[in-house]
Amino acid sequence: MRATSGLVALFTCCLCMAQSQIRIDVNQAQAPIRVDVNLVNVAFTVRDRNGALVNDLTKEDLEVFEDAVPQIITFFARSADVPLTLGLVVDFSGSQEHFLKQHHKDLQTFLAAVLGPRDRTFLVCFGNYLRLVSDFSPSGDSLVDALQRYEKGRRNFPELGPSEDRVLGTAFYDAIYYSVTEKLARAGNDRRAVLVFSDGEDNSSSHNMMEAIEAAQAADVMVFALRYTEFGDKGETARNRYGTGVMARIARETGGVHYDAEKTDLPTTFRQIGEELRSSYELAYHTSNPAKDGTFRKIAVRTKRTGLAVRSKTGYFARASAAGGTGPR
């Protein structure tokens, strides 16, 4: 009897040890493996000689170069295959606060046309504070409702980015920078775009234009700049021209488009942006130059078909990635 009891005890002990080892092996198998893959993502659009968007390209139709060196495309998709995360960044300083009020219906129509079941959008309104007026949502209607509450004076929305003591009234660069780094850079593998409504003038940001551009390039965010400039009695000023140049450059460097709201009506502009977003492409490659040396790497996407023009971001800065920071993703 004692021998039998000893065998049972030994068997139970061995079984417990085996179960413990299985649990250890499973936990080890589930531990995350962190590898720096140096993956560079590029969103782009293509037009033919007549300016019409081209939406039937395949991976085999394309080539991508980094600093003139050919790269191997490891991922390719059309816009319809990848969810969209879209940020609306609206300037509420000075004369800008009245511009969008006239176009709520146009904005609703645009969002209804652009957002699909897998897509989402958010809204940031800024003056000398950055307010997250509507967080990620698949509903354009709820975003417009939040915008209307903000316009009516409600300001108890959460602040985006760190709290800043800004004396003057327009944090334009910070609004773009934190919309990218705090919201869009954390949007998984979605397509990413920002619509900015402003005159491009800044007087209170802690970040500058190049930092805003670099953040958008690193997170592969296309910036569509909708500029409304209210001129004074003397017409266009040097400050107005500077704002125009800023918005045009941010759009160009990130692969987006700059629109002058004085020359194109907003419904037409929304329709054009919607067509761009529905006809864009995404590709990715593992850079052949993995050095994180802070240099700017020029990107060129080309088609093997003749007569087509590609628009994408101009490149990215090869900086070491940090938690919540920038760098190729």
mmCIF file of C-alpha atoms in Angstrom:
data_model
loop_
_atom_site.group_PDB
_atom_site.id
_atom_site.type_symbol
_atom_site.label_atom_id
_atom_site.label_comp_id
_atom_site.label_asym_id
_atom_site.label_seq_id
_atom_site.Cartn_x
_atom_site.Cartn_y
_atom_site.Cartn_z
ATOM 1 C CA MET A 1 0.000 0.000 0.000
ATOM 2 C CA ARG A 2 2.819 2.369 0.912
ATOM 3 C CA ALA A 3 4.572 1.611 -2.407
ATOM 4 C CA THR A 4 1.380 2.351 -4.293
ATOM 5 C CA SER A 5 0.917 5.656 -2.432
ATOM 6 C CA GLY A 6 4.502 6.614 -3.243
ATOM 7 C CA LEU A 7 3.996 5.926 -6.946
ATOM 8 C CA VAL A 8 0.824 8.033 -6.997
ATOM 9 C CA ALA A 9 2.592 10.912 -5.276
ATOM 10 C CA LEU A 10 5.513 10.682 -7.726
ATOM 11 C CA PHE A 11 3.144 10.609 -10.737
ATOM 12 C CA THR A 12 1.225 13.639 -9.402
ATOM 13 C CA CYS A 13 4.446 15.570 -8.878
ATOM 14 C CA CYS A 14 5.660 14.802 -12.403
ATOM 15 C CA LEU A 15 2.284 15.817 -13.858
ATOM 16 C CA CYS A 16 2.377 19.155 -12.032
ATOM 17 C CA MET A 17 5.905 19.793 -13.262
ATOM 18 C CA ALA A 18 4.878 18.985 -16.848
ATOM 19 C CA GLN A 19 1.861 21.279 -16.638
ATOM 20 C CA SER A 20 4.046 24.039 -15.233
ATOM 21 C CA GLN A 21 6.538 23.576 -18.073
ATOM 22 C CA ILE A 22 3.725 23.721 -20.632
ATOM 23 C CA ARG A 23 2.512 26.985 -19.137
ATOM 24 C CA ILE A 24 6.042 28.392 -19.276
ATOM 25 C CA ASP A 25 6.485 27.335 -22.908
ATOM 26 C CA VAL A 26 3.143 28.839 -23.894
ATOM 27 C CA ASN A 27 3.952 32.116 -22.151
ATOM 28 C CA GLN A 28 7.325 32.200 -23.862
ATOM 29 C CA ALA A 29 5.678 31.551 -27.232
ATOM 30 C CA GLN A 30 3.272 34.430 -26.648
ATOM 31 C CA ALA A 31 5.974 36.940 -25.699
ATOM 32 C CA PRO A 32 6.208 39.693 -28.331
ATOM 33 C CA ILE A 33 9.175 39.615 -30.677
ATOM 34 C CA ARG A 34 10.345 43.155 -31.405
ATOM 35 C CA VAL A 35 12.169 43.628 -34.688
ATOM 36 C CA ASP A 36 13.100 46.912 -36.372
ATOM 37 C CA VAL A 37 11.980 46.188 -39.931
ATOM 38 C CA ASN A 38 12.703 49.675 -41.363
ATOM 39 C CA LEU A 39 9.395 49.633 -43.197
ATOM 40 C CA VAL A 40 8.616 52.784 -45.162
ATOM 41 C CA ASN A 41 4.991 53.439 -46.143
ATOM 42 C CA VAL A 42 4.008 55.687 -49.029
ATOM 43 C CA ALA A 43 0.514 56.863 -49.969
ATOM 44 C CA PHE A 44 0.174 58.258 -53.486
ATOM 45 C CA THR A 45 -2.194 59.166 -56.300
ATOM 46 C CA VAL A 46 -1.724 58.903 -60.050
ATOM 47 C CA ARG A 47 -3.160 61.029 -62.864
ATOM 48 C CA ASP A 48 -3.052 60.731 -66.644
ATOM 49 C CA ARG A 49 -2.189 63.427 -69.190
ATOM 50 C CA ASN A 50 -5.720 64.836 -68.973
ATOM 51 C CA GLY A 51 -5.565 65.143 -65.188
ATOM 52 C CA ALA A 52 -7.934 62.227 -64.565
ATOM 53 C CA LEU A 53 -7.223 59.974 -61.600
ATOM 54 C CA VAL A 54 -5.943 56.501 -62.494
ATOM 55 C CA ASN A 55 -7.241 53.716 -60.256
ATOM 56 C CA ASP A 56 -6.411 50.478 -62.090
ATOM 57 C CA LEU A 57 -2.675 50.166 -61.390
ATOM 58 C CA THR A 58 -1.103 46.994 -60.005
ATOM 59 C CA LYS A 59 2.081 46.404 -58.061
ATOM 60 C CA GLU A 60 3.793 45.357 -61.293
ATOM 61 C CA ASP A 61 3.098 48.804 -62.811
ATOM 62 C CA LEU A 62 5.177 50.605 -60.176
ATOM 63 C CA GLU A 63 8.731 51.316 -59.145
ATOM 64 C CA VAL A 64 9.919 53.082 -55.990
ATOM 65 C CA PHE A 65 13.280 54.724 -55.367
ATOM 66 C CA GLU A 66 14.905 56.054 -52.206
ATOM 67 C CA ASP A 67 17.700 58.535 -52.919
ATOM 68 C CA ALA A 68 17.667 57.210 -56.514
ATOM 69 C CA VAL A 69 18.262 53.617 -55.314
ATOM 70 C CA PRO A 70 15.589 51.088 -56.431
ATOM 71 C CA GLN A 71 13.632 49.509 -53.568
ATOM 72 C CA ILE A 72 11.634 46.283 -53.439
ATOM 73 C CA ILE A 73 7.903 46.845 -52.941
ATOM 74 C CA THR A 74 6.704 44.482 -50.216
ATOM 75 C CA PHE A 75 3.139 45.759 -49.843
ATOM 76 C CA PHE A 76 0.673 47.302 -52.284
ATOM 77 C CA ALA A 77 -3.024 48.129 -51.972
ATOM 78 C CA ARG A 78 -5.709 50.319 -53.466
ATOM 79 C CA SER A 79 -7.601 52.731 -51.231
ATOM 80 C CA ALA A 80 -10.709 50.540 -51.218
ATOM 81 C CA ASP A 81 -8.717 47.734 -49.591
ATOM 82 C CA VAL A 82 -7.372 49.753 -46.638
ATOM 83 C CA PRO A 83 -9.435 51.545 -43.951
ATOM 84 C CA LEU A 84 -9.160 55.338 -43.787
ATOM 85 C CA THR A 85 -8.491 57.443 -40.699
ATOM 86 C CA LEU A 86 -9.268 61.067 -41.488
ATOM 87 C CA GLY A 87 -8.568 64.085 -39.301
ATOM 88 C CA LEU A 88 -10.281 67.462 -39.680
ATOM 89 C CA VAL A 89 -8.222 70.304 -38.196
ATOM 90 C CA VAL A 90 -10.141 73.591 -38.072
ATOM 91 C CA ASP A 91 -8.740 77.042 -37.308
ATOM 92 C CA PHE A 92 -11.047 79.037 -34.986
ATOM 93 C CA SER A 93 -8.833 82.060 -34.543
ATOM 94 C CA GLY A 94 -9.960 85.512 -35.684
ATOM 95 C CA SER A 95 -11.826 85.584 -39.002
ATOM 96 C CA GLN A 96 -11.350 81.843 -39.542
ATOM 97 C CA GLU A 97 -14.023 80.855 -37.034
ATOM 98 C CA HIS A 98 -16.804 82.046 -39.362
ATOM 99 C CA PHE A 99 -15.673 80.282 -42.534
ATOM 100 C CA LEU A 100 -16.830 76.695 -41.962
ATOM 101 C CA LYS A 101 -20.160 77.711 -40.394
ATOM 102 C CA GLN A 102 -21.529 78.357 -43.878
ATOM 103 C CA HIS A 103 -20.676 74.852 -45.072
ATOM 104 C CA HIS A 104 -21.975 72.353 -42.525
ATOM 105 C CA LYS A 105 -24.184 70.647 -45.098
ATOM 106 C CA ASP A 106 -21.292 70.436 -47.571
ATOM 107 C CA LEU A 107 -19.103 68.898 -44.877
ATOM 108 C CA GLN A 108 -21.771 66.323 -43.991
ATOM 109 C CA THR A 109 -22.177 65.391 -47.651
ATOM 110 C CA PHE A 110 -18.417 65.007 -48.035
ATOM 111 C CA LEU A 111 -18.033 62.788 -44.966
ATOM 112 C CA ALA A 112 -21.000 60.624 -45.992
ATOM 113 C CA ALA A 113 -19.404 60.078 -49.397
ATOM 114 C CA VAL A 114 -15.881 59.389 -48.106
ATOM 115 C CA LEU A 115 -16.392 57.335 -44.950
ATOM 116 C CA GLY A 116 -17.118 53.649 -45.376
ATOM 117 C CA PRO A 117 -18.035 51.057 -42.716
ATOM 118 C CA ARG A 118 -14.374 50.497 -41.755
ATOM 119 C CA ASP A 119 -13.347 54.176 -41.816
ATOM 120 C CA ARG A 120 -13.273 56.733 -39.008
ATOM 121 C CA THR A 121 -12.715 60.440 -38.494
ATOM 122 C CA PHE A 122 -11.914 62.929 -35.725
ATOM 123 C CA LEU A 123 -12.090 66.702 -35.283
ATOM 124 C CA VAL A 124 -9.583 69.122 -33.752
ATOM 125 C CA CYS A 125 -10.445 72.816 -33.365
ATOM 126 C CA PHE A 126 -7.702 75.263 -32.495
ATOM 127 C CA GLY A 127 -6.885 78.845 -31.661
ATOM 128 C CA ASN A 128 -4.352 79.174 -28.877
ATOM 129 C CA TYR A 129 -5.672 75.864 -27.474
ATOM 130 C CA LEU A 130 -6.025 72.546 -29.288
ATOM 131 C CA ARG A 131 -9.354 70.878 -28.537
ATOM 132 C CA LEU A 132 -10.266 67.302 -29.473
ATOM 133 C CA VAL A 133 -13.885 68.152 -30.263
ATOM 134 C CA SER A 134 -14.764 64.737 -31.707
ATOM 135 C CA ASP A 135 -12.664 61.627 -31.143
ATOM 136 C CA PHE A 136 -12.442 58.675 -33.543
ATOM 137 C CA SER A 137 -15.888 57.942 -34.948
ATOM 138 C CA PRO A 138 -17.323 56.313 -38.081
ATOM 139 C CA SER A 139 -20.085 58.943 -38.129
ATOM 140 C CA GLY A 140 -19.714 62.180 -40.030
ATOM 141 C CA ASP A 141 -23.013 63.408 -38.563
ATOM 142 C CA SER A 142 -21.736 63.106 -34.994
ATOM 143 C CA LEU A 143 -18.612 65.060 -35.966
ATOM 144 C CA VAL A 144 -20.684 67.907 -37.420
ATOM 145 C CA ASP A 145 -22.898 67.897 -34.301
ATOM 146 C CA ALA A 146 -19.779 68.282 -32.133
ATOM 147 C CA LEU A 147 -18.521 71.064 -34.406
ATOM 148 C CA GLN A 148 -21.790 72.948 -33.969
ATOM 149 C CA ARG A 149 -21.564 72.659 -30.178
ATOM 150 C CA TYR A 150 -18.046 74.073 -30.322
ATOM 151 C CA GLU A 151 -19.204 76.947 -32.529
ATOM 152 C CA LYS A 152 -21.917 77.797 -30.013
ATOM 153 C CA GLY A 153 -19.323 78.388 -27.316
ATOM 154 C CA ARG A 154 -18.855 75.038 -25.648
ATOM 155 C CA ARG A 155 -15.152 74.700 -24.836
ATOM 156 C CA ASN A 156 -15.008 71.859 -22.288
ATOM 157 C CA PHE A 157 -13.512 69.426 -24.795
ATOM 158 C CA PRO A 158 -10.239 67.659 -23.932
ATOM 159 C CA GLU A 159 -7.009 69.370 -24.877
ATOM 160 C CA LEU A 160 -4.804 67.691 -27.477
ATOM 161 C CA GLY A 161 -1.094 67.450 -26.761
ATOM 162 C CA PRO A 162 0.603 68.821 -23.643
ATOM 163 C CA SER A 163 -0.909 71.827 -21.929
ATOM 164 C CA GLU A 164 0.749 74.984 -23.239
ATOM 165 C CA ASP A 165 0.590 78.571 -21.971
ATOM 166 C CA ARG A 166 0.076 80.366 -25.283
ATOM 167 C CA VAL A 167 -0.312 84.151 -25.173
ATOM 168 C CA LEU A 168 -1.278 84.723 -28.805
ATOM 169 C CA GLY A 169 -4.135 83.155 -30.699
ATOM 170 C CA THR A 170 -3.068 80.731 -33.445
ATOM 171 C CA ALA A 171 -1.201 77.452 -32.871
ATOM 172 C CA PHE A 172 -1.355 76.273 -36.494
ATOM 173 C CA TYR A 173 1.793 74.114 -36.541
ATOM 174 C CA ASP A 174 1.015 72.520 -33.170
ATOM 175 C CA ALA A 175 -2.482 71.626 -34.388
ATOM 176 C CA ILE A 176 -1.041 69.647 -37.304
ATOM 177 C CA TYR A 177 1.842 68.194 -35.285
ATOM 178 C CA TYR A 178 -0.266 66.836 -32.430
ATOM 179 C CA SER A 179 -3.104 65.673 -34.695
ATOM 180 C CA VAL A 180 -0.492 63.526 -36.428
ATOM 181 C CA THR A 181 1.561 62.326 -33.449
ATOM 182 C CA GLU A 182 -1.262 61.895 -30.927
ATOM 183 C CA LYS A 183 -3.992 60.552 -33.228
ATOM 184 C CA LEU A 184 -2.966 59.518 -36.739
ATOM 185 C CA ALA A 185 0.418 57.972 -35.912
ATOM 186 C CA ARG A 186 -1.467 55.548 -33.654
ATOM 187 C CA ALA A 187 -3.998 54.550 -36.305
ATOM 188 C CA GLY A 188 -2.543 51.104 -37.007
ATOM 189 C CA ASN A 189 -2.145 50.317 -40.691
ATOM 190 C CA ASP A 190 -4.953 52.589 -41.886
ATOM 191 C CA ARG A 191 -4.628 55.109 -44.687
ATOM 192 C CA ARG A 192 -4.161 58.506 -43.057
ATOM 193 C CA ALA A 193 -5.111 61.991 -44.160
ATOM 194 C CA VAL A 194 -5.756 65.422 -42.676
ATOM 195 C CA LEU A 195 -7.964 68.245 -43.928
ATOM 196 C CA VAL A 196 -6.719 71.554 -42.530
ATOM 197 C CA PHE A 197 -8.980 74.636 -42.660
ATOM 198 C CA SER A 198 -6.858 77.726 -42.004
ATOM 199 C CA ASP A 199 -5.031 80.690 -43.516
ATOM 200 C CA GLY A 200 -1.663 79.127 -42.621
ATOM 201 C CA GLU A 201 -0.662 81.878 -40.221
ATOM 202 C CA ASP A 202 0.890 80.953 -36.859
ATOM 203 C CA ASN A 203 1.925 82.973 -33.829
ATOM 204 C CA SER A 204 1.922 80.655 -30.820
ATOM 205 C CA SER A 205 3.122 77.117 -31.646
ATOM 206 C CA SER A 206 5.915 75.324 -29.846
ATOM 207 C CA HIS A 207 6.688 73.447 -33.092
ATOM 208 C CA ASN A 208 7.667 74.911 -36.432
ATOM 209 C CA MET A 209 6.659 74.208 -40.017
ATOM 210 C CA MET A 210 9.397 71.644 -40.675
ATOM 211 C CA GLU A 211 8.528 69.696 -37.533
ATOM 212 C CA ALA A 212 4.886 69.553 -38.631
ATOM 213 C CA ILE A 213 5.924 68.375 -42.111
ATOM 214 C CA GLU A 214 8.374 65.816 -40.739
ATOM 215 C CA ALA A 215 5.750 64.354 -38.400
ATOM 216 C CA ALA A 216 3.283 63.962 -41.280
ATOM 217 C CA GLN A 217 5.901 62.413 -43.574
ATOM 218 C CA ALA A 218 7.020 59.935 -40.912
ATOM 219 C CA ALA A 219 3.436 58.817 -40.225
ATOM 220 C CA ASP A 220 2.569 58.777 -43.963
ATOM 221 C CA VAL A 221 -0.183 61.365 -43.553
ATOM 222 C CA MET A 222 -1.399 63.244 -46.638
ATOM 223 C CA VAL A 223 -2.316 66.825 -45.749
ATOM 224 C CA PHE A 224 -5.044 68.557 -47.763
ATOM 225 C CA ALA A 225 -4.847 72.282 -47.047
ATOM 226 C CA LEU A 226 -8.010 74.358 -47.518
ATOM 227 C CA ARG A 227 -6.937 77.973 -47.230
ATOM 228 C CA TYR A 228 -9.319 80.821 -46.558
ATOM 229 C CA THR A 229 -7.561 84.186 -46.336
ATOM 230 C CA GLU A 230 -9.490 87.289 -45.282
ATOM 231 C CA PHE A 231 -7.761 90.349 -46.740
ATOM 232 C CA GLY A 232 -7.848 93.775 -45.126
ATOM 233 C CA ASP A 233 -8.518 97.156 -46.732
ATOM 234 C CA LYS A 234 -5.042 97.204 -48.259
ATOM 235 C CA GLY A 235 -5.376 93.787 -49.858
ATOM 236 C CA GLU A 236 -2.874 90.960 -49.529
ATOM 237 C CA THR A 237 -0.108 91.446 -46.980
ATOM 238 C CA ALA A 238 3.293 89.817 -46.525
ATOM 239 C CA ARG A 239 1.776 87.768 -43.694
ATOM 240 C CA ASN A 240 -0.996 86.562 -46.018
ATOM 241 C CA ARG A 241 1.577 85.509 -48.629
ATOM 242 C CA TYR A 242 3.604 83.691 -46.000
ATOM 243 C CA GLY A 243 0.528 81.720 -44.862
ATOM 244 C CA THR A 244 -0.250 80.821 -48.472
ATOM 245 C CA GLY A 245 3.286 79.535 -48.997
ATOM 246 C CA VAL A 246 3.173 77.529 -45.760
ATOM 247 C CA MET A 247 -0.044 75.705 -46.609
ATOM 248 C CA ALA A 248 1.108 75.003 -50.158
ATOM 249 C CA ARG A 249 4.401 73.558 -48.928
ATOM 250 C CA ILE A 250 2.901 71.349 -46.229
ATOM 251 C CA ALA A 251 0.485 69.876 -48.763
ATOM 252 C CA ARG A 252 3.173 69.361 -51.410
ATOM 253 C CA GLU A 253 5.725 67.750 -49.069
ATOM 254 C CA THR A 254 3.165 65.258 -47.701
ATOM 255 C CA GLY A 255 1.576 64.267 -51.011
ATOM 256 C CA GLY A 256 -1.623 66.270 -50.480
ATOM 257 C CA VAL A 257 -3.129 69.253 -52.296
ATOM 258 C CA HIS A 258 -3.461 72.958 -51.461
ATOM 259 C CA TYR A 259 -6.784 74.641 -52.284
ATOM 260 C CA ASP A 260 -7.601 78.358 -52.288
ATOM 261 C CA ALA A 261 -11.157 78.671 -50.937
ATOM 262 C CA GLU A 262 -11.466 82.060 -52.632
ATOM 263 C CA LYS A 263 -10.992 80.515 -56.076
ATOM 264 C CA THR A 264 -12.866 77.204 -55.708
ATOM 265 C CA ASP A 265 -16.174 76.716 -53.948
ATOM 266 C CA LEU A 266 -16.088 74.309 -51.021
ATOM 267 C CA PRO A 267 -18.488 71.673 -52.465
ATOM 268 C CA THR A 268 -16.197 71.334 -55.490
ATOM 269 C CA THR A 269 -13.138 71.152 -53.265
ATOM 270 C CA PHE A 270 -14.726 68.458 -51.104
ATOM 271 C CA ARG A 271 -15.657 66.469 -54.207
ATOM 272 C CA GLN A 272 -12.076 66.639 -55.492
ATOM 273 C CA ILE A 273 -10.612 65.571 -52.140
ATOM 274 C CA GLY A 274 -13.107 62.723 -51.944
ATOM 275 C CA GLU A 275 -12.056 61.517 -55.376
ATOM 276 C CA GLU A 276 -8.403 61.690 -54.325
ATOM 277 C CA LEU A 277 -9.014 59.627 -51.196
ATOM 278 C CA ARG A 278 -11.063 57.017 -53.052
ATOM 279 C CA SER A 279 -8.456 56.687 -55.833
ATOM 280 C CA SER A 280 -5.240 56.627 -53.820
ATOM 281 C CA TYR A 281 -2.788 53.767 -53.364
ATOM 282 C CA GLU A 282 -0.557 52.498 -50.581
ATOM 283 C CA LEU A 283 2.805 50.801 -50.933
ATOM 284 C CA ALA A 284 5.564 49.868 -48.518
ATOM 285 C CA TYR A 285 9.181 48.800 -48.790
ATOM 286 C CA HIS A 286 12.025 47.866 -46.467
ATOM 287 C CA THR A 287 14.616 50.563 -46.979
ATOM 288 C CA SER A 288 17.974 49.361 -48.266
ATOM 289 C CA ASN A 289 19.639 52.026 -46.061
ATOM 290 C CA PRO A 290 18.723 51.147 -42.455
ATOM 291 C CA ALA A 291 20.984 53.792 -40.857
ATOM 292 C CA LYS A 292 19.128 56.102 -38.450
ATOM 293 C CA ASP A 293 21.392 59.039 -39.191
ATOM 294 C CA GLY A 294 18.807 61.837 -39.282
ATOM 295 C CA THR A 295 19.281 62.524 -42.982
ATOM 296 C CA PHE A 296 16.424 63.255 -45.377
ATOM 297 C CA ARG A 297 15.700 60.385 -47.777
ATOM 298 C CA LYS A 298 14.061 61.373 -51.059
ATOM 299 C CA ILE A 299 11.273 59.100 -52.299
ATOM 300 C CA ALA A 300 10.182 58.785 -55.917
ATOM 301 C CA VAL A 301 7.321 56.549 -57.034
ATOM 302 C CA ARG A 302 7.177 55.978 -60.789
ATOM 303 C CA THR A 303 4.891 54.083 -63.116
ATOM 304 C CA LYS A 304 6.034 51.844 -65.941
ATOM 305 C CA ARG A 305 3.120 53.130 -68.010
ATOM 306 C CA THR A 306 3.872 56.242 -70.007
ATOM 307 C CA GLY A 307 2.048 59.531 -69.631
ATOM 308 C CA LEU A 308 1.175 59.164 -65.940
ATOM 309 C CA ALA A 309 2.130 61.503 -63.090
ATOM 310 C CA VAL A 310 2.509 60.324 -59.479
ATOM 311 C CA ARG A 311 2.029 62.540 -56.422
ATOM 312 C CA SER A 312 3.347 61.345 -53.058
ATOM 313 C CA LYS A 313 5.274 62.669 -50.088
ATOM 314 C CA THR A 314 8.728 63.880 -51.075
ATOM 315 C CA GLY A 315 10.539 61.715 -48.531
ATOM 316 C CA TYR A 316 11.207 61.267 -44.817
ATOM 317 C CA PHE A 317 13.878 61.901 -42.182
ATOM 318 C CA ALA A 318 15.665 58.722 -41.074
ATOM 319 C CA ARG A 319 15.478 59.200 -37.340
ATOM 320 C CA ALA A 320 15.451 56.534 -34.635
ATOM 321 C CA SER A 321 11.876 55.689 -33.674
ATOM 322 C CA ALA A 322 10.679 56.339 -30.151
ATOM 323 C CA ALA A 323 7.503 55.438 -28.319
ATOM 324 C CA GLY A 324 4.819 57.542 -29.908
ATOM 325 C CA GLY A 325 7.489 59.201 -32.039
ATOM 326 C CA THR A 326 8.280 59.350 -35.714
ATOM 327 C CA GLY A 327 10.351 57.346 -38.128
ATOM 328 C CA PRO A 328 9.475 54.803 -40.845
ATOM 329 C CA ARG A 329 6.672 52.549 -39.712
#
